[in-house]
């Protein structure tokens, strides 16, 4: 059909570890280089969660070299996905905070299961960390400046119906209809000539992509100096403790 499906399967919560991000980028590059592949649907093989976002263990108590390698992998994932020539559809079948939300935001179209228990958003502020400028730019381009500003400052996670109301997701469907709907949307987008759609996408997204490309090393250094601060490490450790308590 010319359409691939990429399923996230890194239990328990599909967190974006260095290994996961590396594999994601390699898989995307393979599909991009496959002439027969024109579109890709992203979804999760783990129940109730699309992706919980960046793996906090990669950002806690590690070396500056590790932080640099990790952050470069996060950048690479976004540059490939946001700049992809393929039609990209997020079939969001569970909660999708932070980096999980970024993956969905970077796609051309977002369909989410209409379950108010599932939420989506860039909630970095809740962990005492700040969403980088390119996360923010991607978000603003979808929901507009005011909604993005309020949502980012409060670190909000929006239940599916609310996310749909202000355009963070394009459509809500019952869980059993999700794959069928994603395929139908994909067919609609693929009915257009590829070159016209690709050039339009590039025109819409180029400025945001170029901004990270131009400031890539600086962005890595900013991440390292921020994440290495003792106060930030402390709040990440506290958050990890809280997660452990929740599990037990």
mmCIF file of C-alpha atoms in Angstrom:
data_model
loop_
_atom_site.group_PDB
_atom_site.id
_atom_site.type_symbol
_atom_site.label_atom_id
_atom_site.label_comp_id
_atom_site.label_asym_id
_atom_site.label_seq_id
_atom_site.Cartn_x
_atom_site.Cartn_y
_atom_site.Cartn_z
ATOM 1 C CA UNK A 1 0.000 0.000 0.000
ATOM 2 C CA UNK A 2 3.020 2.279 0.291
ATOM 3 C CA UNK A 3 2.165 2.899 3.945
ATOM 4 C CA UNK A 4 4.240 1.688 6.898
ATOM 5 C CA UNK A 5 3.085 1.405 10.501
ATOM 6 C CA UNK A 6 5.625 2.034 13.246
ATOM 7 C CA UNK A 7 4.566 0.658 16.628
ATOM 8 C CA UNK A 8 6.315 1.725 19.836
ATOM 9 C CA UNK A 9 7.013 -1.247 22.053
ATOM 10 C CA UNK A 10 9.305 -0.353 24.911
ATOM 11 C CA UNK A 11 7.399 -1.344 28.077
ATOM 12 C CA UNK A 12 6.305 -0.208 30.516
ATOM 13 C CA UNK A 13 5.652 3.290 29.075
ATOM 14 C CA UNK A 14 7.554 3.688 25.770
ATOM 15 C CA UNK A 15 9.913 6.217 27.326
ATOM 16 C CA UNK A 16 12.335 7.773 24.864
ATOM 17 C CA UNK A 17 15.676 6.311 25.895
ATOM 18 C CA UNK A 18 18.854 6.777 23.874
ATOM 19 C CA UNK A 19 18.368 3.299 22.366
ATOM 20 C CA UNK A 20 14.720 3.988 21.507
ATOM 21 C CA UNK A 21 15.527 7.355 19.873
ATOM 22 C CA UNK A 22 18.406 5.865 17.874
ATOM 23 C CA UNK A 23 16.255 3.011 16.591
ATOM 24 C CA UNK A 24 13.420 5.439 15.807
ATOM 25 C CA UNK A 25 15.698 7.639 13.660
ATOM 26 C CA UNK A 26 17.271 4.651 11.861
ATOM 27 C CA UNK A 27 13.827 3.156 11.101
ATOM 28 C CA UNK A 28 12.561 6.495 9.823
ATOM 29 C CA UNK A 29 15.632 6.942 7.631
ATOM 30 C CA UNK A 30 15.119 3.451 6.131
ATOM 31 C CA UNK A 31 11.487 4.259 5.313
ATOM 32 C CA UNK A 32 12.470 7.656 3.899
ATOM 33 C CA UNK A 33 14.970 5.934 1.583
ATOM 34 C CA UNK A 34 12.434 3.334 0.463
ATOM 35 C CA UNK A 35 10.924 4.696 -2.756
ATOM 36 C CA UNK A 36 7.847 2.489 -2.321
ATOM 37 C CA UNK A 37 7.006 4.025 1.071
ATOM 38 C CA UNK A 38 4.962 7.238 0.937
ATOM 39 C CA UNK A 39 3.464 7.410 4.412
ATOM 40 C CA UNK A 40 3.907 6.184 7.966
ATOM 41 C CA UNK A 41 1.428 5.751 10.833
ATOM 42 C CA UNK A 42 2.847 5.959 14.364
ATOM 43 C CA UNK A 43 1.069 4.147 17.182
ATOM 44 C CA UNK A 44 1.794 2.219 20.365
ATOM 45 C CA UNK A 45 1.856 -1.516 21.072
ATOM 46 C CA UNK A 46 1.728 -0.765 24.824
ATOM 47 C CA UNK A 47 -1.814 -0.391 26.245
ATOM 48 C CA UNK A 48 -2.993 3.039 27.486
ATOM 49 C CA UNK A 49 0.237 4.854 26.626
ATOM 50 C CA UNK A 50 1.471 6.347 23.353
ATOM 51 C CA UNK A 51 4.805 7.474 24.813
ATOM 52 C CA UNK A 52 5.621 8.894 28.232
ATOM 53 C CA UNK A 53 8.306 11.147 26.738
ATOM 54 C CA UNK A 54 12.034 11.453 27.392
ATOM 55 C CA UNK A 55 13.555 8.811 29.636
ATOM 56 C CA UNK A 56 14.418 10.625 32.861
ATOM 57 C CA UNK A 57 17.089 8.062 33.777
ATOM 58 C CA UNK A 58 19.071 9.336 30.746
ATOM 59 C CA UNK A 59 19.099 12.829 32.293
ATOM 60 C CA UNK A 60 19.907 11.976 35.899
ATOM 61 C CA UNK A 61 23.357 11.382 37.373
ATOM 62 C CA UNK A 62 25.130 10.841 34.032
ATOM 63 C CA UNK A 63 28.242 12.396 32.431
ATOM 64 C CA UNK A 64 28.182 15.536 30.282
ATOM 65 C CA UNK A 65 29.214 13.323 27.321
ATOM 66 C CA UNK A 66 26.146 11.176 27.895
ATOM 67 C CA UNK A 67 23.858 14.223 28.117
ATOM 68 C CA UNK A 68 25.294 15.520 24.823
ATOM 69 C CA UNK A 69 24.802 12.180 23.068
ATOM 70 C CA UNK A 70 21.270 11.853 24.420
ATOM 71 C CA UNK A 71 20.239 15.377 23.445
ATOM 72 C CA UNK A 72 21.701 15.012 19.960
ATOM 73 C CA UNK A 73 19.535 11.884 19.542
ATOM 74 C CA UNK A 74 16.431 13.831 20.638
ATOM 75 C CA UNK A 75 17.221 16.558 18.092
ATOM 76 C CA UNK A 76 17.850 13.973 15.360
ATOM 77 C CA UNK A 77 14.505 12.268 15.980
ATOM 78 C CA UNK A 78 12.633 15.586 15.684
ATOM 79 C CA UNK A 79 14.564 16.859 12.634
ATOM 80 C CA UNK A 80 13.852 13.621 10.764
ATOM 81 C CA UNK A 81 10.201 13.416 11.748
ATOM 82 C CA UNK A 82 9.243 17.102 11.424
ATOM 83 C CA UNK A 83 11.116 17.355 8.132
ATOM 84 C CA UNK A 84 9.967 14.023 6.695
ATOM 85 C CA UNK A 85 8.909 13.861 3.034
ATOM 86 C CA UNK A 86 6.432 11.122 3.896
ATOM 87 C CA UNK A 87 2.885 11.694 5.104
ATOM 88 C CA UNK A 88 3.028 11.152 8.875
ATOM 89 C CA UNK A 89 -0.062 10.301 10.924
ATOM 90 C CA UNK A 90 -0.056 9.888 14.715
ATOM 91 C CA UNK A 91 -2.619 7.326 15.894
ATOM 92 C CA UNK A 92 -2.493 8.269 19.575
ATOM 93 C CA UNK A 93 -3.901 5.312 21.510
ATOM 94 C CA UNK A 94 -2.978 6.381 25.035
ATOM 95 C CA UNK A 95 -1.523 9.210 27.100
ATOM 96 C CA UNK A 96 1.226 11.234 25.501
ATOM 97 C CA UNK A 97 3.053 13.685 27.752
ATOM 98 C CA UNK A 98 6.195 15.728 26.966
ATOM 99 C CA UNK A 99 8.383 14.004 24.337
ATOM 100 C CA UNK A 100 5.454 11.746 23.429
ATOM 101 C CA UNK A 101 3.441 14.861 22.666
ATOM 102 C CA UNK A 102 6.363 16.192 20.584
ATOM 103 C CA UNK A 103 6.269 13.068 18.367
ATOM 104 C CA UNK A 104 2.537 13.580 17.777
ATOM 105 C CA UNK A 105 2.979 17.344 17.196
ATOM 106 C CA UNK A 106 5.652 16.631 14.574
ATOM 107 C CA UNK A 107 3.287 14.539 12.432
ATOM 108 C CA UNK A 108 1.042 15.919 9.682
ATOM 109 C CA UNK A 109 -2.157 14.718 11.357
ATOM 110 C CA UNK A 110 -3.110 13.546 14.837
ATOM 111 C CA UNK A 111 -5.970 11.168 15.658
ATOM 112 C CA UNK A 112 -6.535 10.346 19.323
ATOM 113 C CA UNK A 113 -8.710 7.808 21.100
ATOM 114 C CA UNK A 114 -11.706 9.642 22.594
ATOM 115 C CA UNK A 115 -11.037 8.622 26.172
ATOM 116 C CA UNK A 116 -10.933 11.442 28.762
ATOM 117 C CA UNK A 117 -8.492 9.330 30.808
ATOM 118 C CA UNK A 118 -5.893 9.769 28.044
ATOM 119 C CA UNK A 119 -4.098 13.124 28.045
ATOM 120 C CA UNK A 120 -1.517 14.907 25.918
ATOM 121 C CA UNK A 121 0.663 17.983 26.390
ATOM 122 C CA UNK A 122 4.125 19.431 26.955
ATOM 123 C CA UNK A 123 4.216 19.158 30.764
ATOM 124 C CA UNK A 124 7.951 19.809 31.262
ATOM 125 C CA UNK A 125 7.297 22.706 33.679
ATOM 126 C CA UNK A 126 5.753 20.242 36.151
ATOM 127 C CA UNK A 127 9.140 18.486 36.443
ATOM 128 C CA UNK A 128 10.989 21.771 36.888
ATOM 129 C CA UNK A 129 12.443 21.608 33.369
ATOM 130 C CA UNK A 130 11.808 23.819 30.350
ATOM 131 C CA UNK A 131 10.621 22.744 26.905
ATOM 132 C CA UNK A 132 13.318 23.880 24.421
ATOM 133 C CA UNK A 133 12.564 26.521 21.801
ATOM 134 C CA UNK A 134 11.961 23.975 19.022
ATOM 135 C CA UNK A 135 9.404 22.068 21.126
ATOM 136 C CA UNK A 136 7.747 25.447 21.726
ATOM 137 C CA UNK A 137 7.864 26.452 18.042
ATOM 138 C CA UNK A 138 6.262 23.159 16.983
ATOM 139 C CA UNK A 139 3.524 23.620 19.604
ATOM 140 C CA UNK A 140 2.817 27.278 18.721
ATOM 141 C CA UNK A 141 2.475 26.351 15.027
ATOM 142 C CA UNK A 142 -0.355 23.981 15.920
ATOM 143 C CA UNK A 143 -2.339 25.605 18.743
ATOM 144 C CA UNK A 144 -1.405 29.293 18.420
ATOM 145 C CA UNK A 145 0.578 31.540 20.730
ATOM 146 C CA UNK A 146 -1.867 32.114 23.586
ATOM 147 C CA UNK A 147 -2.865 28.489 24.139
ATOM 148 C CA UNK A 148 0.784 27.415 23.875
ATOM 149 C CA UNK A 149 1.968 30.076 26.331
ATOM 150 C CA UNK A 150 -0.577 29.158 29.000
ATOM 151 C CA UNK A 151 -0.172 25.414 28.458
ATOM 152 C CA UNK A 152 3.651 25.517 28.585
ATOM 153 C CA UNK A 153 3.822 27.751 31.665
ATOM 154 C CA UNK A 154 1.416 25.518 33.578
ATOM 155 C CA UNK A 155 2.914 22.296 32.216
ATOM 156 C CA UNK A 156 -0.635 21.236 31.325
ATOM 157 C CA UNK A 157 -1.686 17.765 30.305
ATOM 158 C CA UNK A 158 -4.940 18.053 28.365
ATOM 159 C CA UNK A 159 -7.541 15.267 28.410
ATOM 160 C CA UNK A 160 -8.382 14.099 24.870
ATOM 161 C CA UNK A 161 -11.666 16.127 24.533
ATOM 162 C CA UNK A 162 -9.909 19.346 25.616
ATOM 163 C CA UNK A 163 -6.917 18.668 23.344
ATOM 164 C CA UNK A 164 -9.341 18.279 20.441
ATOM 165 C CA UNK A 165 -11.195 21.477 21.307
ATOM 166 C CA UNK A 166 -8.178 23.717 20.719
ATOM 167 C CA UNK A 167 -6.657 21.728 17.857
ATOM 168 C CA UNK A 168 -3.810 19.932 19.606
ATOM 169 C CA UNK A 169 -5.300 16.773 18.065
ATOM 170 C CA UNK A 170 -7.242 16.877 14.804
ATOM 171 C CA UNK A 171 -9.773 14.161 15.508
ATOM 172 C CA UNK A 172 -11.113 11.867 18.230
ATOM 173 C CA UNK A 173 -12.364 8.352 17.484
ATOM 174 C CA UNK A 174 -13.386 5.276 19.497
ATOM 175 C CA UNK A 175 -10.410 2.991 20.147
ATOM 176 C CA UNK A 176 -11.658 0.204 17.864
ATOM 177 C CA UNK A 177 -11.894 2.673 14.938
ATOM 178 C CA UNK A 178 -8.429 4.200 15.345
ATOM 179 C CA UNK A 179 -6.453 2.146 12.802
ATOM 180 C CA UNK A 180 -9.254 2.281 10.238
ATOM 181 C CA UNK A 181 -9.468 6.079 10.612
ATOM 182 C CA UNK A 182 -5.686 6.486 10.362
ATOM 183 C CA UNK A 183 -5.698 4.481 7.111
ATOM 184 C CA UNK A 184 -8.564 6.600 5.711
ATOM 185 C CA UNK A 185 -6.785 9.872 6.556
ATOM 186 C CA UNK A 186 -3.570 8.537 5.038
ATOM 187 C CA UNK A 187 -5.406 7.636 1.803
ATOM 188 C CA UNK A 188 -6.835 11.170 1.638
ATOM 189 C CA UNK A 189 -3.361 12.741 1.969
ATOM 190 C CA UNK A 190 -1.761 10.287 -0.469
ATOM 191 C CA UNK A 191 -4.383 11.087 -3.121
ATOM 192 C CA UNK A 192 -2.398 14.277 -3.835
ATOM 193 C CA UNK A 193 0.727 14.416 -5.999
ATOM 194 C CA UNK A 194 3.692 13.880 -3.646
ATOM 195 C CA UNK A 195 5.832 16.730 -4.978
ATOM 196 C CA UNK A 196 3.148 19.409 -4.415
ATOM 197 C CA UNK A 197 2.442 18.194 -0.879
ATOM 198 C CA UNK A 198 6.140 17.833 -0.010
ATOM 199 C CA UNK A 199 7.061 21.312 -1.256
ATOM 200 C CA UNK A 200 4.149 22.832 0.650
ATOM 201 C CA UNK A 201 5.140 21.002 3.836
ATOM 202 C CA UNK A 202 8.736 22.131 3.457
ATOM 203 C CA UNK A 203 7.624 25.742 2.916
ATOM 204 C CA UNK A 204 5.483 25.624 6.089
ATOM 205 C CA UNK A 205 8.112 23.978 8.290
ATOM 206 C CA UNK A 206 11.479 25.096 6.921
ATOM 207 C CA UNK A 207 11.984 28.152 9.165
ATOM 208 C CA UNK A 208 11.428 26.109 12.337
ATOM 209 C CA UNK A 209 13.734 23.295 11.180
ATOM 210 C CA UNK A 210 16.434 25.743 10.048
ATOM 211 C CA UNK A 211 16.384 27.457 13.425
ATOM 212 C CA UNK A 212 17.416 24.275 15.231
ATOM 213 C CA UNK A 213 19.935 23.283 12.546
ATOM 214 C CA UNK A 214 21.615 26.716 12.903
ATOM 215 C CA UNK A 215 21.739 26.502 16.715
ATOM 216 C CA UNK A 216 22.187 22.773 17.212
ATOM 217 C CA UNK A 217 25.466 22.796 19.180
ATOM 218 C CA UNK A 218 24.355 25.768 21.248
ATOM 219 C CA UNK A 219 21.098 23.946 22.061
ATOM 220 C CA UNK A 220 23.100 20.886 23.230
ATOM 221 C CA UNK A 221 25.314 23.061 25.439
ATOM 222 C CA UNK A 222 22.239 24.781 26.909
ATOM 223 C CA UNK A 223 20.715 21.401 27.692
ATOM 224 C CA UNK A 224 23.927 20.157 29.361
ATOM 225 C CA UNK A 225 24.364 23.241 31.547
ATOM 226 C CA UNK A 226 20.687 23.222 32.521
ATOM 227 C CA UNK A 227 20.365 19.500 33.264
ATOM 228 C CA UNK A 228 23.688 19.439 35.186
ATOM 229 C CA UNK A 229 22.477 22.023 37.736
ATOM 230 C CA UNK A 230 22.154 20.469 41.188
ATOM 231 C CA UNK A 231 18.680 21.975 41.662
ATOM 232 C CA UNK A 232 17.472 20.328 38.427
ATOM 233 C CA UNK A 233 19.091 17.001 39.292
ATOM 234 C CA UNK A 234 17.383 17.190 42.671
ATOM 235 C CA UNK A 235 13.938 17.792 41.183
ATOM 236 C CA UNK A 236 14.466 14.911 38.699
ATOM 237 C CA UNK A 237 15.484 12.595 41.550
ATOM 238 C CA UNK A 238 12.398 13.645 43.499
ATOM 239 C CA UNK A 239 10.213 12.973 40.474
ATOM 240 C CA UNK A 240 11.754 9.523 40.017
ATOM 241 C CA UNK A 241 11.136 8.754 43.711
ATOM 242 C CA UNK A 242 7.529 9.823 43.288
ATOM 243 C CA UNK A 243 7.146 7.480 40.295
ATOM 244 C CA UNK A 244 8.641 4.591 42.297
ATOM 245 C CA UNK A 245 6.180 5.236 45.134
ATOM 246 C CA UNK A 246 3.283 5.302 42.646
ATOM 247 C CA UNK A 247 4.382 1.926 41.245
ATOM 248 C CA UNK A 248 4.695 0.290 44.653
#
